[in-house]
CSV table of C-alpha atoms in Angstrom, one decimal:
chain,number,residue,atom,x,y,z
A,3,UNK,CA,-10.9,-10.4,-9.7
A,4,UNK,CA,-7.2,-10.1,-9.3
A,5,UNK,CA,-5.6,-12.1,-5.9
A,6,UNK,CA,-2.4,-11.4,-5.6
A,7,UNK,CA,-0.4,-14.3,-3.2
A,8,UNK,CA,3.2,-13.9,-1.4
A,9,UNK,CA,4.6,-17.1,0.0
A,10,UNK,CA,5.9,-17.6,2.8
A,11,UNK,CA,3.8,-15.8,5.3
A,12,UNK,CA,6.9,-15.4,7.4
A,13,UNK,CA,11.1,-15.8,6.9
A,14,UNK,CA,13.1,-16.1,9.7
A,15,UNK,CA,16.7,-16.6,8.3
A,16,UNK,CA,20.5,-16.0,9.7
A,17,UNK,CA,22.2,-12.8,8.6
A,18,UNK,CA,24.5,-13.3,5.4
A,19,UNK,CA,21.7,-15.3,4.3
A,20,UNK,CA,20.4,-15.2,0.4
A,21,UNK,CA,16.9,-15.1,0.1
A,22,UNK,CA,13.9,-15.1,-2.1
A,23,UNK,CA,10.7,-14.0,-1.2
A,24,UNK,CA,7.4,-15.2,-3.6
A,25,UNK,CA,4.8,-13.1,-4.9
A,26,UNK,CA,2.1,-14.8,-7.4
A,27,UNK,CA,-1.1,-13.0,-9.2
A,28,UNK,CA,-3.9,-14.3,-11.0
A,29,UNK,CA,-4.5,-11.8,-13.6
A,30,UNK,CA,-1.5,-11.0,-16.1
A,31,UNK,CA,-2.8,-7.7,-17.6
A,32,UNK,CA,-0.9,-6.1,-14.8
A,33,UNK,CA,0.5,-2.7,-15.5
A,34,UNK,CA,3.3,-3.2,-13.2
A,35,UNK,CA,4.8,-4.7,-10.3
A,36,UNK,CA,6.0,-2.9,-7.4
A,37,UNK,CA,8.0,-4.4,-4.1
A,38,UNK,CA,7.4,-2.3,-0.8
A,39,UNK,CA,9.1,-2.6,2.9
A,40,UNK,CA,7.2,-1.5,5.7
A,41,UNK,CA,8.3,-1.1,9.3
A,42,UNK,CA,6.4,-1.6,12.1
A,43,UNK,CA,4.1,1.6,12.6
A,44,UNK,CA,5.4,3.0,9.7
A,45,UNK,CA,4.3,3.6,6.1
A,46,UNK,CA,5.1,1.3,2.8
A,47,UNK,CA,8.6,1.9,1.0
A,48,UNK,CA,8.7,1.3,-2.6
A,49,UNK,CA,12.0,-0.6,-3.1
A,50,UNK,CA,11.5,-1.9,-7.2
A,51,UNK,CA,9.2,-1.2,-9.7
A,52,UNK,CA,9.2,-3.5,-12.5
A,53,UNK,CA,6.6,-2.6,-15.7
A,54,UNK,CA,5.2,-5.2,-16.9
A,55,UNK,CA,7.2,-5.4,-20.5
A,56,UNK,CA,10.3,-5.7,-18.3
A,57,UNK,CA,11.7,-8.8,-16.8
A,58,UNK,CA,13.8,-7.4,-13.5
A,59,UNK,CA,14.8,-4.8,-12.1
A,60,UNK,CA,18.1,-4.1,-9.4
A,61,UNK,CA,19.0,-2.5,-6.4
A,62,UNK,CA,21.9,-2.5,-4.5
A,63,UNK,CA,21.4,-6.4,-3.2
A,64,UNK,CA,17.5,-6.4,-4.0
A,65,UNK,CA,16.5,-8.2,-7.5
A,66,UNK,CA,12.9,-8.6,-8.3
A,67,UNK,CA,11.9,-10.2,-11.3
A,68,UNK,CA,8.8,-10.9,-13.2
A,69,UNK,CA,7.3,-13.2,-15.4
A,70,UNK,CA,3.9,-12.2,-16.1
A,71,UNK,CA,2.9,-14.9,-17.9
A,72,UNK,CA,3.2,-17.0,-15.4
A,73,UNK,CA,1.7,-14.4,-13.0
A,74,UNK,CA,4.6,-14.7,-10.6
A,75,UNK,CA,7.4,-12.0,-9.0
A,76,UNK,CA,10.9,-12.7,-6.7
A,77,UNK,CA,12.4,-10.7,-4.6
A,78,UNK,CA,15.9,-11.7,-4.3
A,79,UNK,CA,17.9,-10.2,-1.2
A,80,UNK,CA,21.3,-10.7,-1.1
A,81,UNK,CA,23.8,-11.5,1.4
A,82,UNK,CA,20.7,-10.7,4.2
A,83,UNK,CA,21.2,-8.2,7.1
A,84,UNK,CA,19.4,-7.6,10.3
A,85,UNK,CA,18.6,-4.0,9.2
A,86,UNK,CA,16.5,-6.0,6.4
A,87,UNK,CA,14.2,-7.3,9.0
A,88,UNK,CA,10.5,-5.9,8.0
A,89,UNK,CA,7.4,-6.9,5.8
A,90,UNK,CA,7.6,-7.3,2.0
A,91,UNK,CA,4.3,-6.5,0.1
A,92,UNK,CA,4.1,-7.0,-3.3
A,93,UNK,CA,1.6,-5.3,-5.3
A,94,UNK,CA,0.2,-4.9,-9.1
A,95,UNK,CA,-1.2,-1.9,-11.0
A,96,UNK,CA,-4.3,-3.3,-13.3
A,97,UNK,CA,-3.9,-2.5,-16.8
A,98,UNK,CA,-7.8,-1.3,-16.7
A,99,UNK,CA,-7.4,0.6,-13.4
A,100,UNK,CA,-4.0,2.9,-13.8
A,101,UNK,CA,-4.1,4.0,-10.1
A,102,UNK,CA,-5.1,1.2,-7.7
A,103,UNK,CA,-2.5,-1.1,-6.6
A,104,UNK,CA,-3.7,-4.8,-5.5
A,105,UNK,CA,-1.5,-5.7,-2.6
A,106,UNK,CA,-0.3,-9.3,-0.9
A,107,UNK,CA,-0.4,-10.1,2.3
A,108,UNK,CA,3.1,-9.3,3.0
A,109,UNK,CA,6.0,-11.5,3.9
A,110,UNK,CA,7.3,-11.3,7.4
A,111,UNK,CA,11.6,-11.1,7.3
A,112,UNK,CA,13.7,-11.3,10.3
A,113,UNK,CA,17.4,-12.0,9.8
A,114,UNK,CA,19.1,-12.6,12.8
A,115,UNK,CA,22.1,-11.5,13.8
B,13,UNK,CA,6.4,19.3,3.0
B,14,UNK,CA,8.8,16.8,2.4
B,15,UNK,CA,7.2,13.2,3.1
B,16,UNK,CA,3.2,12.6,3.5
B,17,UNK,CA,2.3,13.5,7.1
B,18,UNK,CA,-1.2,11.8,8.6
B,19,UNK,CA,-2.7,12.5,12.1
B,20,UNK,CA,-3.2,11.4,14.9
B,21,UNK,CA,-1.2,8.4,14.4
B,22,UNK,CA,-2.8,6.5,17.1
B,23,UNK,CA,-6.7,7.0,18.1
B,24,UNK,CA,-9.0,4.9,20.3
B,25,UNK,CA,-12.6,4.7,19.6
B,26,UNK,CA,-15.1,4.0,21.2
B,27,UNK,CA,-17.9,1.9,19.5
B,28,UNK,CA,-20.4,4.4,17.9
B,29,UNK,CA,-18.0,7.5,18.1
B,30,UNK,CA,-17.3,9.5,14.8
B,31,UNK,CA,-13.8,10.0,14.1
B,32,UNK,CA,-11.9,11.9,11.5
B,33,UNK,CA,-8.4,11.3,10.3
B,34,UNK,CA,-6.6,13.4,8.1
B,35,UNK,CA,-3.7,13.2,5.4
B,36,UNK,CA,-1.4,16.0,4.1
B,37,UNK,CA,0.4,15.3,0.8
B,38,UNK,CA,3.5,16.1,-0.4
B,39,UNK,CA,3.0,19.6,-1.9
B,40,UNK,CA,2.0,19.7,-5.8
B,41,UNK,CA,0.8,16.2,-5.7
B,42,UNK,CA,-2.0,15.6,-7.9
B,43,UNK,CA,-3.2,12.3,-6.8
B,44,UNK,CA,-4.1,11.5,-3.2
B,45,UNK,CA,-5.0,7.7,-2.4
B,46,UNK,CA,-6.6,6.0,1.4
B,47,UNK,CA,-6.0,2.4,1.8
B,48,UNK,CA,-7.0,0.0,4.7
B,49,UNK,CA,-5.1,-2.5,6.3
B,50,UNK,CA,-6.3,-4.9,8.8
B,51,UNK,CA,-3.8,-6.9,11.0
B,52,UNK,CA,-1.4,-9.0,9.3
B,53,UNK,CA,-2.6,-8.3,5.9
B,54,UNK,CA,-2.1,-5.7,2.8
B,55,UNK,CA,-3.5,-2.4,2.2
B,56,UNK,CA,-6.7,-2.5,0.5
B,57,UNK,CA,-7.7,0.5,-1.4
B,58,UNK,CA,-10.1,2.9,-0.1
B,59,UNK,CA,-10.5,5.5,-2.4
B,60,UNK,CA,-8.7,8.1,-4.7
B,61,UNK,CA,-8.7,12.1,-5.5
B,62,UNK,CA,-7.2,13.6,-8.6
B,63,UNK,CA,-6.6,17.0,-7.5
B,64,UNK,CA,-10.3,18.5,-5.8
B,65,UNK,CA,-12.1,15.8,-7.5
B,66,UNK,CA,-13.1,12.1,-6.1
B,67,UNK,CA,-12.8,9.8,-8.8
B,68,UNK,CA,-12.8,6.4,-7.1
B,69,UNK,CA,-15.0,5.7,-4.1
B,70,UNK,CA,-15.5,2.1,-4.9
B,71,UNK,CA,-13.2,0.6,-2.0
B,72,UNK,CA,-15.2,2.4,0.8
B,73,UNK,CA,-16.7,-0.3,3.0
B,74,UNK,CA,-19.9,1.1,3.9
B,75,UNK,CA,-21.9,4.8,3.7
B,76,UNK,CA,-20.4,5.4,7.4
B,77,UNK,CA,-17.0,6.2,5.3
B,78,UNK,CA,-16.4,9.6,3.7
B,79,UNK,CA,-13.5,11.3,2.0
B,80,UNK,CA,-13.0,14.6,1.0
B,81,UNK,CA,-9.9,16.6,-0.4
B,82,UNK,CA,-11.9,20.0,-0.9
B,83,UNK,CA,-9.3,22.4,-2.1
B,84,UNK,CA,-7.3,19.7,-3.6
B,85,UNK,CA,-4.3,19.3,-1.1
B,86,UNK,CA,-4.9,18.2,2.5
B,87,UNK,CA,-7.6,15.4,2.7
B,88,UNK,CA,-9.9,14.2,5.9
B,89,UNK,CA,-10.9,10.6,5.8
B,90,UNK,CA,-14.2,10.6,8.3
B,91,UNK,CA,-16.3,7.3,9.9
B,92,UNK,CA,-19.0,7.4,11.1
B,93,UNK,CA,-20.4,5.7,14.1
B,94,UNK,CA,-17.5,3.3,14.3
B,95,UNK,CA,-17.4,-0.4,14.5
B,96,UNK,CA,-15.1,-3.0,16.1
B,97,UNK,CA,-14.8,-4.3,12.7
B,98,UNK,CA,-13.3,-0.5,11.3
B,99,UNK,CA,-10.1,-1.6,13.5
B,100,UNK,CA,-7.0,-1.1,11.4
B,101,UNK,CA,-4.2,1.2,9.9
B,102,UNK,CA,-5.8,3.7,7.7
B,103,UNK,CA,-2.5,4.8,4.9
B,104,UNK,CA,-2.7,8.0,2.6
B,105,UNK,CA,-0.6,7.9,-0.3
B,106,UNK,CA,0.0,10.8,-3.1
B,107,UNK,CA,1.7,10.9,-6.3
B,108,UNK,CA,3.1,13.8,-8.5
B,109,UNK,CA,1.3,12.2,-11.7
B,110,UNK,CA,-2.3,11.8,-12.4
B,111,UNK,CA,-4.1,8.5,-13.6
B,112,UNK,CA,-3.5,9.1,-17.3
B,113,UNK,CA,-3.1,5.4,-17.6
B,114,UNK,CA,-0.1,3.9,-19.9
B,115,UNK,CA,3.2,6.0,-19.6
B,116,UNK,CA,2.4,7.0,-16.1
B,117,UNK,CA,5.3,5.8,-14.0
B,118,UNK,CA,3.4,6.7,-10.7
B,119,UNK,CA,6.0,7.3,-7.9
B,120,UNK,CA,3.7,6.8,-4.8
B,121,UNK,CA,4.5,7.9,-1.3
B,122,UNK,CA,3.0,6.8,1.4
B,123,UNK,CA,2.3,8.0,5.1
B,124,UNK,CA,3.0,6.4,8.3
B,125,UNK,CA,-0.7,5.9,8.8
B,126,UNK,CA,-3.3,6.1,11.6
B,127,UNK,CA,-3.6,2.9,13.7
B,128,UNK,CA,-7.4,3.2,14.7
B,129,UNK,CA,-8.8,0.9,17.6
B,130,UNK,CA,-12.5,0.9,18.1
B,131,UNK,CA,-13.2,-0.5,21.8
């Protein structure tokens, strides 16, 4: 059964910070990758998708990267801002279940100002 | 409309009430998804619709949960007889693409979710 693991729990770092955030998974036939924010009370935000015959993928100041074999994903925020205070959830698409994601338990950020 | 609206976003139950929460998806999506997420954890998959159609009920905790999507847009997410332990946010999700499986990119998007308390 796939577990999927994001270390730390929580971040608390000062703004202009670079940061990585840690997402692991126990099963490598993953069909993809995906990094979400979500705000308190409010829904998930998919911020990078990475499939899984891809190594990273860029946004702006977000870099996620993936090495499946390894069954392990970063998130890589650059030069950190208080408006980048939320949760991170990492999640993974089976390769034998196309819809259902497996999500982590989420990694608390607050960058303070 | 434009994002994936759920209602009520906030309801209070008390122990043994039904309760019914419901999802509207963006318009023309195929897919319609409920998760569950408990305090200070991820969403865990509840079930899924392909249009009308229930495909995946296997994430429903017990036989007091029921989904239904009956004319294939707006979907109602119903407990029954609610327990402490039913405490959490209930998200709905949607997606343009059905689960065709390799080649699907599968843009989700998710609602703000219903924070249900069962006192």
């Amino acid at each position: 059964k796939q577990e999927v693991t994001q270390i730390p729990a929580a971040l608390s770092v000062p703004e202009g910070e670079n940061l990585v955030l840690n997402c692991s998974f126990t099963d490598s036939a993953i069909y993809n990758l995906q990094w979400f924010r979500q705000d308190p009370g409010k829904g998930l935000t998919s911020l990078l998708l990475i499939q899984s015959s891809q190594r990273e993928q860029t946004s702006g100041r977000l870099n996620a990267s993936l090495d499946k074999s390894s069954g392990r994903s970063t998130l890589y925020i650059a030069a950190s801002q208080p408006g980048d205070s939320a949760t991170y959830l990492c999640a993974v698409r089976q390769m034998d279940s196309s819809y259902k994601l497996i999500f982590g338990s989420g990694t608390r950020l607050l960058v303070r100002p | 409309g434009a994002g994936v609206s759920q209602s009520p976003r906030y309801k209070v139950a008390k122990r043994g009430q039904d309760v019914a929460l419901r999802c509207d998806p963006i318009s023309g999506h195929v897919s319609l998804f409920w998760y569950q997420q408990a305090l200070g954890q991820g969403p865990e998959f509840l079930t899924y619709f392909q249009n009308e159609a229930q495909l995946d009920k296997s994430g429903l905790p017990s036989d007091r949960f029921f989904a239904e999507r009956p004319e294939g847009s707006v979907s109602t997410l119903k407990i029954q007889r609610t327990q402490q332990e039913d405490s959490a946010v209930y998200l709905c999700a949607s997606s343009l693409a059905s689960s065709t499986g390799t080649g699907t990119n599968y843009g989700y998007t998710f609602g703000s979710g219903t924070r249900l308390t069962v006192v």
